[in-house]
Structure formats: C-alpha cells, structure tokens
Backbone as CSV, one residue per row, in Angstrom:
resi,resn,N_x,N_y,N_z,CA_x,CA_y,CA_z,C_x,C_y,C_z
1,MET,78.229,215.973,-52.965,77.539,214.539,-52.708,77.380,214.018,-51.278
2,ALA,78.528,214.378,-50.446,78.244,213.989,-49.036,77.292,214.881,-48.257
3,ASP,77.173,216.232,-48.685,76.160,217.168,-48.050,74.915,216.676,-48.308
4,LEU,74.434,216.179,-49.507,73.282,215.758,-50.181,72.915,214.272,-49.184
5,LEU,73.926,213.762,-48.937,73.707,212.392,-48.432,73.318,212.467,-46.896
6,SER,73.968,213.661,-46.210,73.711,214.016,-45.018,72.210,214.552,-44.762
7,THR,71.990,215.364,-45.711,70.640,216.122,-45.757,69.409,214.856,-45.713
8,GLY,69.838,213.794,-46.808,68.782,212.708,-46.686,68.654,211.873,-45.624
9,ILE,69.956,211.675,-45.057,69.924,210.940,-43.748,69.094,211.657,-42.875
10,SER,69.255,212.775,-42.400,68.498,213.585,-41.560,67.104,213.513,-41.619
11,GLY,66.552,213.401,-42.774,65.284,213.358,-43.249,64.811,211.868,-43.062
12,VAL,65.527,211.181,-43.096,65.035,209.665,-42.914,65.003,209.476,-41.431
13,ARG,66.028,209.956,-40.796,66.095,209.788,-39.206,64.958,210.405,-38.515
14,THR,64.847,211.670,-39.189,63.511,212.574,-38.407,62.295,211.873,-38.550
15,TYR,61.958,211.267,-40.025,60.609,210.661,-40.255,60.327,209.273,-39.587
16,GLN,61.632,208.687,-39.159,61.639,207.652,-38.553,61.192,207.721,-37.145
17,ARG,61.542,208.693,-36.342,60.899,209.148,-35.097,59.678,209.484,-35.300
18,ALA,59.033,210.152,-36.330,57.693,210.629,-36.778,56.873,209.247,-36.884
19,LEU,57.435,208.269,-37.510,56.394,207.114,-37.613,56.605,206.342,-36.231
20,ALA,57.794,206.352,-35.664,57.824,205.780,-34.157,56.567,206.229,-33.305
21,THR,56.278,207.472,-33.309,55.495,208.307,-32.743,54.005,207.995,-33.017
22,VAL,53.791,207.871,-34.479,52.615,207.448,-35.100,52.078,205.813,-34.518
23,GLY,53.146,205.122,-34.478,52.964,203.753,-34.048,52.536,203.824,-32.560
24,ASN,53.241,204.543,-31.635,52.935,204.740,-30.217,51.523,205.063,-30.055
25,ASN,50.864,206.063,-30.947,49.722,206.578,-30.814,48.931,205.490,-31.364
26,ILE,49.158,204.655,-32.178,48.133,203.422,-32.406,48.108,202.448,-31.253
27,ALA,49.444,202.368,-30.758,49.422,201.168,-29.949,48.668,201.551,-28.396
28,ASN,48.509,202.776,-28.145,47.903,203.281,-27.129,46.416,203.820,-27.384
29,VAL,45.814,203.442,-28.334,44.539,204.174,-28.812,43.575,203.793,-27.543
30,ASP,43.719,202.727,-26.874,42.633,202.365,-25.725,43.201,202.664,-24.428
31,THR,44.529,203.416,-24.217,45.031,203.474,-23.086,44.339,204.609,-22.570
32,GLU,43.818,204.594,-21.311,43.094,205.621,-20.564,43.956,206.712,-20.077
33,GLY,43.637,207.889,-20.432,44.432,209.150,-20.080,45.589,209.528,-21.339
34,TYR,45.673,208.480,-22.139,46.605,209.108,-23.088,46.437,210.057,-23.972
35,SER,47.266,210.997,-24.023,47.202,212.160,-25.052,48.020,211.961,-26.550
36,ARG,47.207,212.026,-27.389,47.935,211.774,-28.744,49.173,212.733,-28.903
37,GLN,50.274,212.068,-29.435,51.400,212.682,-29.608,52.044,213.008,-31.116
38,ARG,52.646,214.092,-31.192,53.217,214.354,-32.428,54.470,214.867,-32.390
39,VAL,55.479,214.553,-33.480,56.823,215.145,-33.696,56.889,216.420,-34.099
40,GLU,57.452,217.408,-33.337,57.689,218.651,-33.911,59.247,218.591,-34.706
41,ILE,58.786,219.102,-35.887,60.220,219.025,-36.875,60.749,220.441,-37.062
42,ALA,61.879,220.778,-37.260,62.349,221.796,-37.524,63.434,221.938,-38.651
43,GLN,63.769,222.844,-39.144,65.042,222.664,-40.009,66.369,222.743,-39.345
44,SER,67.249,222.086,-39.826,68.528,222.071,-39.178,69.267,223.546,-39.718
45,ALA,70.214,223.898,-38.946,71.048,225.294,-39.435,71.658,225.009,-40.563
46,SER,71.531,225.983,-41.499,72.201,226.032,-42.618,73.576,226.185,-42.771
47,SER,74.394,225.820,-43.654,75.816,225.843,-44.029,76.050,227.153,-45.032
48,SER,77.180,227.905,-44.609,77.473,229.066,-45.545,78.338,228.772,-46.385
49,GLU,78.167,228.866,-47.662,79.169,228.633,-48.756,79.169,229.795,-49.559
50,GLY,80.084,230.803,-49.262,80.287,231.889,-50.258,79.211,232.689,-49.977
51,SER,78.321,233.181,-50.956,77.264,233.880,-50.818,76.015,233.168,-50.676
52,LEU,76.201,231.716,-50.526,75.022,230.984,-50.431,74.857,230.308,-48.803
53,ASN,73.503,230.190,-48.685,73.258,229.286,-47.378,72.497,228.159,-47.809
54,ILE,73.237,226.971,-47.515,72.768,225.755,-48.108,72.007,224.908,-46.873
55,GLY,70.942,224.573,-47.028,70.100,223.877,-45.999,70.795,222.547,-45.562
56,ASN,70.724,222.099,-44.461,71.232,220.678,-43.932,70.087,219.840,-43.406
57,GLY,68.966,219.784,-43.998,67.856,219.057,-43.774,67.012,219.407,-42.513
58,ALA,66.339,218.258,-41.906,65.542,218.612,-40.712,65.993,217.674,-39.478
59,ARG,65.374,218.210,-38.575,65.722,217.364,-37.332,64.383,217.372,-36.389
60,ALA,64.341,216.459,-35.478,63.067,216.419,-34.448,63.573,217.231,-33.467
61,VAL,62.775,218.189,-33.077,62.825,218.927,-31.962,62.428,218.246,-30.510
62,ARG,61.027,217.704,-30.617,60.486,217.196,-29.281,59.326,216.531,-29.833
63,VAL,58.856,215.575,-28.806,57.550,214.994,-28.973,56.623,215.728,-28.294
64,GLN,55.518,216.288,-28.680,54.653,216.968,-28.005,53.223,216.479,-28.125
65,ARG,52.676,216.491,-26.831,51.335,216.003,-26.696,50.297,216.972,-27.225
66,SER,49.145,216.502,-27.776,48.007,217.276,-28.248,47.218,217.564,-27.071
67,TYR,47.487,218.495,-26.533,46.748,219.135,-25.189,46.143,220.398,-25.327
68,ASP,45.025,220.643,-24.947,44.393,222.066,-24.854,44.024,222.308,-23.363
69,ASN,44.689,223.185,-22.696,44.296,223.519,-21.309,42.981,223.918,-21.182
70,PHE,42.309,224.781,-21.912,41.000,225.266,-21.767,40.058,224.193,-22.100
71,VAL,40.309,223.247,-23.001,39.289,222.200,-23.238,39.172,221.267,-21.797
72,VAL,40.473,220.997,-21.311,40.567,220.070,-20.452,40.129,220.598,-19.124
73,GLU,40.345,221.649,-18.757,39.807,222.442,-17.421,38.033,222.619,-17.749
74,ASN,37.503,222.670,-18.745,36.252,222.692,-18.908,35.590,221.325,-18.669
75,LEU,36.327,220.214,-19.171,35.735,219.131,-19.256,35.908,218.693,-17.488
76,ARG,36.816,218.949,-16.861,36.901,218.554,-15.313,35.703,219.444,-14.836
77,SER,35.435,220.655,-14.932,34.376,221.320,-14.607,32.997,220.504,-14.570
78,SER,32.682,220.327,-15.940,31.617,219.696,-16.319,31.403,218.431,-15.694
79,GLN,32.521,217.406,-15.657,32.418,216.226,-14.988,32.107,216.314,-13.529
80,SER,32.798,217.146,-13.126,32.392,217.425,-11.563,31.093,217.785,-11.185
81,GLN,30.417,218.572,-12.163,29.004,218.897,-11.816,28.144,217.853,-12.283
82,LEU,28.639,217.063,-13.195,27.733,215.785,-13.457,27.838,214.793,-12.603
83,ASN,28.845,214.323,-12.053,28.904,213.407,-11.041,28.256,213.906,-9.434
84,LYS,28.088,215.367,-9.437,27.436,215.747,-8.239,26.090,215.579,-8.323
85,HIS,25.354,215.782,-9.658,24.093,215.723,-9.758,23.521,214.258,-9.861
86,GLN,24.578,213.474,-10.406,24.329,211.827,-10.562,24.050,211.321,-9.211
87,ALA,25.207,211.809,-8.232,25.116,211.114,-6.876,23.810,211.682,-6.102
88,THR,23.612,212.854,-6.160,22.251,213.289,-5.684,21.036,212.598,-6.035
89,LEU,21.003,212.303,-7.410,19.871,211.646,-8.014,19.879,210.316,-7.673
90,GLU,21.026,209.549,-7.481,21.027,208.264,-7.092,20.285,208.118,-5.809
91,TYR,20.611,208.958,-4.678,19.877,208.747,-3.293,18.557,209.394,-3.470
92,VAL,18.185,210.502,-3.859,16.976,210.868,-4.144,16.052,209.918,-4.689
93,THR,16.497,209.101,-5.746,15.375,208.062,-6.252,15.051,207.001,-5.310
94,GLN,16.327,206.785,-4.313,15.776,205.655,-3.196,14.786,206.386,-2.446
95,LEU,14.839,207.661,-2.052,13.583,208.151,-1.219,12.536,208.168,-1.844
96,GLU,12.535,208.413,-3.260,11.245,208.336,-3.945,10.594,207.169,-4.135
97,ASN,11.519,205.963,-4.235,11.066,204.747,-4.307,10.260,204.314,-2.897
98,ILE,10.798,204.647,-1.897,10.196,204.328,-0.563,8.803,205.368,-0.464
99,LEU,8.816,206.352,-0.717,7.529,207.063,-0.802,6.304,206.714,-1.592
100,ALA,6.953,206.159,-2.783,6.156,205.922,-3.846,5.498,204.300,-3.647
101,ASP,5.997,203.516,-2.628,5.632,202.228,-2.456,4.362,202.133,-1.675
102,LYS,3.325,201.720,-2.281,1.934,201.756,-1.837,1.857,200.914,-0.318
103,GLN,2.688,200.061,-0.272,2.679,199.368,1.014,3.256,199.961,2.056
104,LEU,4.105,201.151,1.817,4.778,201.805,2.865,3.879,203.347,2.835
105,SER,2.781,203.502,2.204,2.314,204.669,2.133,1.837,205.196,3.450
106,LEU,2.131,206.465,4.054,1.964,206.921,5.078,0.497,207.698,5.163
107,SER,0.188,208.135,3.865,-1.220,208.872,3.835,-2.137,207.817,3.686
108,THR,-2.156,206.786,3.329,-3.053,205.843,3.119,-3.302,205.264,4.696
109,SER,-2.158,204.921,5.377,-2.400,204.585,6.675,-2.937,205.543,7.661
110,MET,-2.515,207.005,7.650,-3.308,208.000,8.273,-4.545,208.204,7.892
111,ASP,-4.983,207.940,6.664,-6.615,208.159,6.315,-7.208,207.003,7.034
112,GLY,-6.610,205.713,7.022,-7.400,204.567,7.717,-7.301,204.744,9.179
113,PHE,-6.536,205.385,9.611,-6.357,205.582,11.202,-7.628,206.542,11.702
114,PHE,-7.669,207.747,10.944,-8.704,208.772,11.171,-10.023,208.292,10.803
115,ALA,-10.005,207.405,9.810,-11.733,206.757,9.697,-11.811,205.858,10.808
116,ALA,-11.016,204.988,11.303,-11.145,204.264,12.485,-11.651,205.289,13.736
117,VAL,-10.939,206.347,13.763,-11.293,207.154,15.033,-12.762,207.665,14.648
118,GLN,-13.138,207.930,13.354,-14.091,208.619,13.359,-15.439,207.396,13.731
119,GLU,-15.066,206.182,13.369,-16.016,205.167,13.823,-16.302,205.042,14.972
120,VAL,-15.333,205.187,15.792,-15.328,205.039,17.457,-16.329,206.275,17.886
121,SER,-15.964,207.527,17.211,-16.627,208.639,17.887,-18.141,208.590,17.581
122,LEU,-18.581,207.929,16.419,-19.879,207.708,16.031,-20.581,206.512,16.994
123,ALA,-19.774,205.570,17.351,-20.188,204.367,18.182,-19.359,204.169,19.088
124,PRO,-19.395,205.023,20.245,-17.956,204.447,21.276,-18.312,203.479,22.039
125,SER,-19.388,202.899,22.100,-19.643,201.788,22.803,-19.366,200.539,22.081
126,SER,-19.304,200.722,20.842,-18.933,199.454,19.925,-17.493,199.006,20.204
127,VAL,-17.629,197.607,20.686,-16.397,196.847,20.949,-15.489,196.743,19.625
128,ALA,-16.297,196.259,18.753,-15.676,195.824,17.304,-14.848,197.243,16.798
129,ALA,-15.405,198.314,17.063,-14.964,199.652,16.274,-13.721,200.241,17.019
130,ARG,-13.925,200.021,18.510,-12.695,200.152,19.335,-11.732,199.298,19.017
131,GLN,-11.713,197.962,18.969,-10.909,197.003,18.597,-10.137,197.362,17.176
132,ASN,-11.120,197.868,16.257,-10.343,198.054,15.041,-9.532,199.440,14.996
133,MET,-9.956,200.385,15.832,-9.082,201.536,15.993,-7.780,201.079,16.495
134,LEU,-7.595,200.413,17.573,-6.545,199.844,18.221,-5.619,199.154,17.188
135,ASN,-6.255,198.101,16.427,-5.468,197.512,15.234,-4.924,198.276,14.035
136,VAL,-5.594,199.507,13.604,-5.228,200.108,12.875,-4.118,201.132,13.321
137,ALA,-4.258,201.630,14.714,-3.282,202.433,15.035,-2.014,201.797,15.106
138,GLU,-1.916,200.422,15.556,-0.796,199.631,15.661,-0.200,199.484,14.155
139,SER,-0.936,199.382,13.101,-0.563,199.229,11.820,0.063,200.652,11.309
140,THR,-0.584,201.688,11.782,-0.033,202.835,11.206,1.217,203.184,12.051
141,VAL,1.480,202.696,13.175,2.936,202.929,14.046,3.663,202.138,13.426
142,ALA,3.390,200.898,12.710,4.346,199.980,12.007,4.801,200.597,10.651
143,GLN,3.920,201.317,10.126,4.380,201.950,8.891,5.281,203.078,9.075
144,PHE,5.052,204.010,9.981,6.078,204.950,10.851,7.305,204.223,10.851
145,THR,7.473,203.443,11.582,8.514,202.689,11.931,9.379,202.087,10.837
146,SER,8.623,201.526,9.857,9.182,200.902,8.594,9.791,201.979,7.861
147,VAL,9.019,203.075,7.417,9.678,204.122,6.849,11.037,204.912,7.606
148,GLY,10.760,204.910,8.813,12.049,205.558,9.676,13.486,204.576,9.435
149,THR,12.820,203.248,9.559,14.102,202.483,9.305,14.693,202.536,8.086
150,GLN,13.879,202.676,6.923,14.395,202.873,5.590,15.287,204.136,5.334
151,LEU,14.833,205.032,6.045,15.439,206.476,5.882,16.840,206.278,6.794
152,SER,16.735,205.517,7.853,17.980,205.308,8.672,19.191,204.402,7.805
153,LEU,18.471,203.551,7.122,19.377,202.783,6.256,20.011,203.399,5.240
154,ILE,19.370,204.386,4.378,19.672,205.183,3.492,20.994,206.290,4.126
155,GLU,20.494,206.647,5.518,21.689,207.438,5.837,22.834,206.801,6.341
156,GLU,22.967,205.629,6.488,24.089,204.782,6.931,24.878,204.461,5.485
157,ASN,24.054,204.004,4.491,24.740,203.757,3.358,25.197,205.024,2.726
158,SER,24.616,206.152,2.749,25.274,207.299,2.101,26.581,207.608,2.936
159,TYR,26.538,207.553,4.123,27.673,208.111,4.923,28.833,207.054,4.733
160,SER,28.697,205.900,4.698,29.503,204.657,4.153,30.080,205.103,2.849
161,ASP,29.249,205.190,1.947,29.689,205.637,0.561,30.521,207.043,0.652
162,LEU,30.002,207.756,1.373,30.887,209.077,1.485,32.324,208.924,2.014
163,THR,32.335,207.909,3.056,33.602,207.971,3.564,34.595,207.043,2.723
164,GLY,34.001,206.107,1.741,34.866,205.219,0.870,35.405,206.357,-0.270
165,GLN,34.366,207.469,-0.665,34.928,208.204,-1.686,35.871,209.224,-1.273
166,VAL,35.946,209.665,0.100,36.957,210.449,0.754,38.140,209.664,0.670
167,SER,38.218,208.267,1.126,39.291,207.679,0.970,39.869,207.447,-0.207
168,SER,39.108,207.595,-1.323,39.697,207.055,-2.712,40.377,208.536,-2.994
169,LEU,39.829,209.633,-2.571,40.294,211.066,-2.830,41.568,211.185,-2.168
170,ASN,41.887,210.561,-0.920,43.222,210.746,-0.292,44.114,209.823,-0.985
171,GLN,43.726,208.780,-1.629,44.641,208.032,-2.355,45.248,208.468,-3.674
172,LEU,44.051,209.295,-4.482,44.524,209.972,-5.545,45.683,211.280,-5.225
173,ALA,45.445,211.950,-3.879,46.024,213.033,-3.823,47.523,212.704,-3.214
174,ASP,47.712,211.459,-2.632,48.987,211.032,-2.370,49.772,210.495,-3.558
175,GLN,49.013,209.905,-4.867,49.703,209.710,-6.004,50.167,210.939,-6.713
176,LEU,49.269,212.000,-6.657,49.554,213.288,-7.427,50.899,213.691,-6.835
177,ALA,50.948,213.663,-5.427,52.037,214.170,-4.777,53.448,213.703,-5.070
178,SER,53.132,212.337,-5.323,54.435,211.462,-5.785,54.517,211.630,-7.257
179,VAL,53.640,212.049,-8.103,54.013,212.362,-9.393,54.615,213.892,-9.415
180,ASN,54.317,214.954,-8.591,54.948,216.183,-8.384,56.343,215.878,-8.121
181,ALA,56.781,214.816,-7.191,58.180,214.839,-6.914,59.039,214.288,-7.907
182,SER,58.274,213.782,-8.988,58.940,213.155,-10.306,59.328,214.400,-11.224
183,LEU,58.129,215.358,-11.273,58.380,216.430,-12.035,59.082,217.245,-11.620
184,ASN,59.229,217.357,-10.475,60.242,218.313,-9.899,61.884,218.085,-10.085
185,ARG,62.045,216.762,-10.759,63.269,216.472,-11.040,63.835,217.235,-12.372
186,VAL,62.823,217.789,-12.930,63.172,218.560,-14.169,62.656,219.891,-14.010
187,ASN,63.365,220.917,-14.680,63.144,222.356,-14.535,62.016,222.790,-15.708
188,SER,61.868,222.248,-16.828,61.113,222.622,-17.780,60.125,221.730,-18.125
189,LEU,58.902,222.272,-18.386,57.558,221.538,-18.759,57.906,220.788,-20.271
190,ASP,59.000,221.445,-21.007,58.939,220.803,-22.330,59.920,219.518,-22.249
191,LYS,60.673,219.332,-21.232,61.574,218.299,-20.961,61.079,217.081,-20.262
192,GLN,59.704,217.459,-19.708,58.918,216.226,-19.105,58.599,215.060,-19.683
193,PRO,58.664,213.886,-19.438,58.224,212.758,-20.147,56.542,212.824,-20.232
194,ASN,56.150,212.608,-21.652,54.739,212.918,-21.834,53.836,211.899,-20.757
195,GLU,54.354,210.641,-20.779,53.667,209.842,-19.884,53.368,210.202,-18.339
196,LEU,54.068,211.021,-17.998,54.142,211.491,-16.723,53.056,212.631,-16.551
197,LEU,53.056,213.371,-17.519,52.255,214.437,-17.747,50.766,213.941,-17.821
198,ASP,50.722,212.645,-18.722,49.332,212.217,-18.937,48.939,211.569,-17.345
199,ARG,49.887,210.805,-16.762,49.462,210.318,-15.338,49.016,211.450,-14.469
200,ARG,49.447,212.467,-14.387,49.242,213.655,-13.758,47.651,214.087,-14.142
201,ASP,47.398,214.384,-15.528,46.175,214.915,-15.780,44.922,213.813,-15.590
202,THR,45.344,212.628,-15.548,44.484,211.517,-15.185,43.958,211.439,-13.817
203,LEU,45.002,211.623,-12.908,44.717,211.712,-11.462,43.797,212.962,-11.119
204,ILE,44.204,213.976,-11.825,43.337,215.293,-11.545,41.768,215.121,-12.024
205,GLN,41.886,214.348,-13.357,40.609,214.206,-13.701,39.579,213.417,-12.768
206,ASP,40.273,212.198,-12.398,39.547,211.408,-11.228,39.493,212.104,-10.016
207,MET,40.177,213.043,-9.539,39.965,213.815,-8.126,38.718,214.785,-8.461
208,SER,38.751,215.290,-9.759,37.525,216.144,-9.904,36.321,215.696,-9.972
209,LYS,36.274,214.033,-10.409,34.736,213.488,-10.313,34.442,213.478,-8.946
210,LEU,35.360,213.160,-7.989,34.904,213.106,-6.578,34.831,214.465,-5.772
211,LEU,35.644,215.348,-6.184,35.467,216.753,-5.566,35.981,217.704,-6.452
212,ARG,35.205,218.706,-6.528,35.579,220.037,-7.535,37.113,220.587,-6.846
213,VAL,37.951,220.603,-7.857,39.402,221.174,-7.294,39.853,222.213,-8.487
214,HIS,40.844,222.974,-8.013,41.503,224.160,-8.867,42.819,223.849,-8.761
215,LEU,43.539,223.750,-9.954,44.857,223.408,-9.880,45.693,224.793,-10.401
216,VAL,47.046,224.782,-9.803,47.960,225.979,-10.291,49.214,225.257,-10.628
217,GLU,49.340,225.336,-12.114,50.530,224.677,-12.649,51.668,225.583,-12.648
218,LYS,52.789,224.779,-12.278,54.176,225.637,-12.202,54.873,225.272,-13.488
219,ASN,55.832,226.036,-13.748,56.790,226.063,-14.862,57.192,224.646,-15.261
220,ASN,57.496,223.837,-14.487,57.806,222.394,-14.923,56.957,221.454,-14.883
221,GLY,55.503,221.702,-14.604,54.396,220.934,-14.974,53.920,220.313,-13.765
222,ALA,54.610,220.499,-12.367,53.914,220.073,-11.033,52.844,221.126,-10.807
223,VAL,51.854,220.533,-10.104,50.674,221.235,-9.764,50.607,221.421,-8.382
224,ASP,49.671,222.460,-7.838,49.355,222.562,-6.366,47.647,222.511,-6.621
225,ILE,47.205,221.752,-5.606,45.520,221.459,-5.877,45.032,222.168,-4.771
226,HIS,44.095,222.897,-5.222,42.949,223.529,-4.307,41.691,223.205,-4.086
227,ILE,41.289,223.014,-2.910,39.722,222.679,-2.891,38.839,223.572,-3.294
228,GLY,37.816,223.214,-4.040,36.892,224.332,-4.605,37.035,224.820,-6.045
229,ASP,36.669,225.849,-6.332,36.714,226.116,-7.787,37.489,227.614,-7.972
230,VAL,38.438,228.088,-6.805,39.332,229.242,-6.903,40.693,228.816,-6.285
231,ALA,41.722,229.559,-6.704,43.015,229.378,-6.361,43.167,229.752,-4.892
232,SER,42.357,230.356,-4.307,42.632,230.681,-2.798,42.186,229.585,-1.888
233,GLY,41.357,228.562,-2.527,41.007,227.443,-1.815,41.994,226.538,-0.795
234,GLN,41.617,225.873,0.062,42.460,225.099,0.930,43.228,224.186,0.145
235,TYR,44.470,224.002,0.522,45.249,222.979,-0.167,44.954,221.518,0.192
236,LEU,44.679,220.726,-1.196,44.630,219.126,-1.028,45.881,218.612,-1.234
237,VAL,46.827,219.354,-2.243,48.149,218.925,-2.703,48.973,220.164,-2.753
238,LYS,50.128,220.290,-2.214,50.894,221.289,-2.324,52.383,221.026,-2.520
239,ASP,52.713,221.050,-3.675,54.202,220.374,-4.137,54.193,218.917,-3.991
240,LYS,54.952,218.394,-3.195,54.888,217.005,-3.093,54.389,216.442,-1.875
241,THR,53.438,217.247,-1.375,52.945,217.063,-0.014,51.439,216.926,-0.137
242,ALA,50.804,215.895,0.397,49.306,215.800,0.129,48.662,215.727,1.592
243,SER,47.502,216.765,1.642,46.681,216.872,2.857,45.718,215.602,2.973
244,THR,45.285,215.285,4.160,44.345,214.359,4.281,43.021,214.784,4.563
245,LEU,41.876,214.106,4.174,40.545,214.600,4.378,39.901,213.732,5.113
246,GLY,38.927,214.042,5.715,38.407,213.067,6.679,36.692,213.309,6.784
247,ILE,35.927,212.648,7.347,34.422,212.835,7.538,34.107,212.695,8.708
248,GLU,33.039,213.500,9.285,32.502,213.346,10.723,31.172,213.815,10.436
249,ARG,30.337,213.298,11.451,28.724,213.714,11.534,28.744,215.205,12.227
250,SER,27.926,216.096,11.912,27.789,217.232,12.698,27.188,217.131,13.810
251,ALA,27.752,217.839,14.881,27.027,217.649,16.590,25.642,218.327,16.409
252,THR,25.274,219.175,15.425,23.818,219.581,15.539,23.047,218.626,14.797
253,ASN,23.275,218.132,13.677,22.757,217.476,12.928,23.331,216.179,12.263
254,PRO,22.758,215.085,13.076,23.562,213.689,12.413,23.770,213.482,10.898
255,ASP,22.616,214.039,10.171,22.484,213.895,8.777,23.298,214.584,8.059
256,GLU,24.008,215.531,8.791,24.992,216.535,8.046,26.234,216.012,8.028
257,ALA,27.110,215.639,6.965,28.335,215.185,7.006,29.407,216.287,6.778
258,VAL,30.263,216.368,7.672,31.328,217.522,7.694,32.490,217.215,7.211
259,LEU,33.185,217.723,6.085,34.440,217.383,5.427,35.399,218.211,6.278
260,MET,36.400,217.538,6.634,37.593,218.010,7.342,38.724,217.879,6.815
261,LEU,39.683,218.604,7.107,41.121,218.743,6.540,42.006,218.474,7.519
262,ASP,42.955,217.590,7.113,43.812,217.047,8.200,43.078,216.864,9.697
263,PRO,42.416,215.828,9.532,41.421,215.692,10.822,42.105,215.040,12.132
264,PHE,43.426,214.537,11.844,44.295,213.899,13.047,45.343,214.926,13.290
265,MET,45.512,215.865,12.734,46.630,216.989,12.978,46.037,218.215,13.763
266,SER,45.685,219.137,12.660,45.112,220.134,13.174,43.767,220.538,12.083
267,PRO,42.689,219.894,12.462,41.387,219.732,11.750,40.796,221.166,11.430
268,GLN,40.503,221.216,10.167,39.835,222.342,9.796,38.646,221.979,8.670
269,LYS,37.491,222.613,8.945,36.342,222.286,8.056,36.658,222.982,6.712
270,VAL,36.510,221.965,5.784,36.273,222.448,4.416,35.264,223.318,3.916
271,THR,35.900,224.347,3.582,34.699,225.622,3.256,34.129,225.644,1.844
272,GLN,34.794,224.894,0.933,34.176,224.960,-0.322,34.085,223.547,-1.104
273,VAL,32.868,222.916,-0.844,32.389,221.691,-1.418,31.572,222.020,-2.273
274,VAL,32.045,222.264,-3.655,31.028,222.840,-4.638,30.940,221.816,-5.825
275,GLY,31.342,220.575,-5.816,31.214,219.773,-7.108,31.774,218.544,-6.636
276,GLY,31.398,217.423,-7.498,32.001,216.207,-7.484,30.952,215.164,-6.745
277,SER,30.981,213.974,-6.501,30.148,213.138,-5.997,29.970,213.060,-4.619
278,ILE,31.207,213.637,-4.081,31.014,213.794,-2.483,30.260,215.061,-2.068
279,ALA,30.309,216.072,-3.033,29.396,217.456,-2.658,28.143,216.693,-3.037
280,GLY,27.810,216.060,-3.884,26.353,215.585,-4.368,25.676,214.675,-3.065
281,ILE,26.583,213.922,-2.386,26.078,212.963,-1.392,25.788,213.896,-0.175
282,SER,26.957,215.019,0.050,26.638,215.748,1.287,25.547,216.654,1.255
283,GLU,25.221,217.222,0.213,24.040,218.047,0.036,22.779,217.246,0.178
284,PHE,22.564,216.021,-0.556,21.556,215.129,-0.303,21.283,214.938,1.229
285,ARG,22.268,214.651,1.851,22.142,214.215,3.557,21.516,215.447,3.940
286,GLN,22.289,216.729,3.838,22.029,217.958,4.589,20.434,218.442,4.231
287,ASN,20.241,218.356,2.801,18.727,218.949,2.518,17.760,217.838,2.311
288,SER,17.900,217.068,1.327,16.546,216.240,1.190,16.354,215.160,2.128
289,LEU,17.456,214.390,2.721,17.293,213.341,3.767,16.937,214.065,5.103
290,THR,17.498,215.246,5.488,17.144,215.941,6.644,15.639,216.568,6.489
291,ILE,15.105,217.100,5.483,14.040,217.668,5.370,13.100,216.453,5.595
292,LEU,13.079,215.420,4.752,12.060,214.407,4.985,12.060,213.705,6.286
293,ARG,13.210,213.719,7.004,12.928,213.147,8.428,12.326,214.036,9.375
294,ASP,12.507,215.534,8.982,11.709,216.241,9.911,10.186,216.179,9.600
295,GLU,9.926,216.328,8.219,8.700,216.115,8.163,7.934,214.802,8.398
296,LEU,8.513,213.891,8.554,8.259,212.537,9.019,7.922,212.704,10.647
297,ASP,8.896,213.304,11.315,8.954,213.496,12.695,7.660,214.415,13.229
298,THR,7.357,215.580,12.204,6.053,216.264,12.531,5.050,215.727,12.308
C-alpha cells in the first residue's frame, strides 16, 4: 500500500508541474519572444522484488522549450532580407515621388527652356522673346536647385536614419554580451533558464532585422555573432565582449556610407553588409541616390 501511495504521489507531483507549465504558457501567450514550454516526463527507476521489477511512478526531468533551430535560422534570414528590401523601397519611393511631381518636373522645364531659345533664334531682335528666355532660364535653374535640395535632404535623412540604426545595433550587441555572461555561469544548455534563452534569441532576432548576422552556439547556449552570413565573418559579439560599429561617409563618394568596426580603437571596414535595414539604406545611398545625383549633374 505504501508503494502504491508513493507511485500515486509521484504522478500527482509530476502533473502538477506539467499543469503549472501549461499555466505559464497561457500567461505568456502575448509575451514577445516567449517560446512555448513543455515538461519532459520519464519513469522513475523501478524496485526489484524477487524476480519482479515494480515501477515507482513518474518524474519530471526538465522543462523544455519548443524550439527548432532550422526554422528559427530561416526566419532570421528571411526577416533580414525583408527589412533590407523594405528600407530600400522606402527611400526609393521618396525619389520616385520627387521625380513624379509635375511641379518639379525637369523634363517640362527643359522643354520650355529650349522652346524659349528656339523663339529667340527665330526672332533675335525681339525684346519680348529674349526676356521670356531669361525668365524661363531662371525658372529652369530654380527647378534644378529644388530637386538638388530635395536629394540633399534625402541624403541627410538616410544618413541620420543609418546612424540611429547602427546605434541600436550596438545596444543590442551589448545586451547580448551580458546575456552570454549569464549563460556562461552554467556549463550545460539543458540547465539554462528558458527565459534567458528566449532573451538571447529575441536579441539575435532584433539584430538580424538591422544587419544580417551568423551565430555560432556553444555547448552552454552562449553564442558568438559574426557579421554577414558565414561563420568566418568579423565578430560583432564574442563571448561576453561586444564590438562597436560606426558609420562614416566615404572620402571618394559622400553618398556612400561606410560601416566601420571598432571606429575609435582599431577601425576596420565591415566587409559583409548583406542584409537588414542597414544594408538596404547603404545600398540605396550607394546606388540609387548616387546614380540619380550623377544624372542630375550631367
């Protein structure tokens, strides 16, 4: 009777823990970054009675996260590419709106200017024609100046946006380094608090939205973060140390924003900027904005 009672008690205690975990899942249904948890149950060691092995109930082994590394890694990669294209689209749309504005239409102004020149060539002695050409020329110059001013404003806004996002990425890297320091207190991944692992994954997810990163996970759950999509990229976070990123304008092309690693210590140009909103804005400045400015100058 005593053995039966112990077996029953073990089952009650085990499923109390299981129900508590279900309650925790319900309570955190809207918690950002929370991974659903489940109790892993195993049978207790049996007792030998003569030729018989009598079971002694069940026990809760651990509370495990529902986590699929393959799915999570693909989600990071997809979000990184999505944010890159969204950032590019946002600024390209601004350029499109400028060029589509009839009041800022350069082609209309140029057509009007050449038409005024044509009138002067047909009637060079006409004071009215010459005055009209001068007026149209001033209007055309004003149009070019207006478009140039709008492009300069977009350049400044995109650079400010880029600087802010790099600052946010540095903050996330610092926070992840602190999480790594906490994870290093335990040697096994199975013994890590689930909320700490959720915090780690949320930080990496937020980082990948800003810049494509590649992680290398250690046995205890701590991670090293490389910039780019390969494990040989430059370190953004290594163990409990975070590197600092900075932005500076290129000496040869002011529209090109160069991402620098450790800009205040031993600056290195970041070689792999392949995803995230930072890559999207950088490519917009280097390609679309530069090309349009060059064409305007021409």
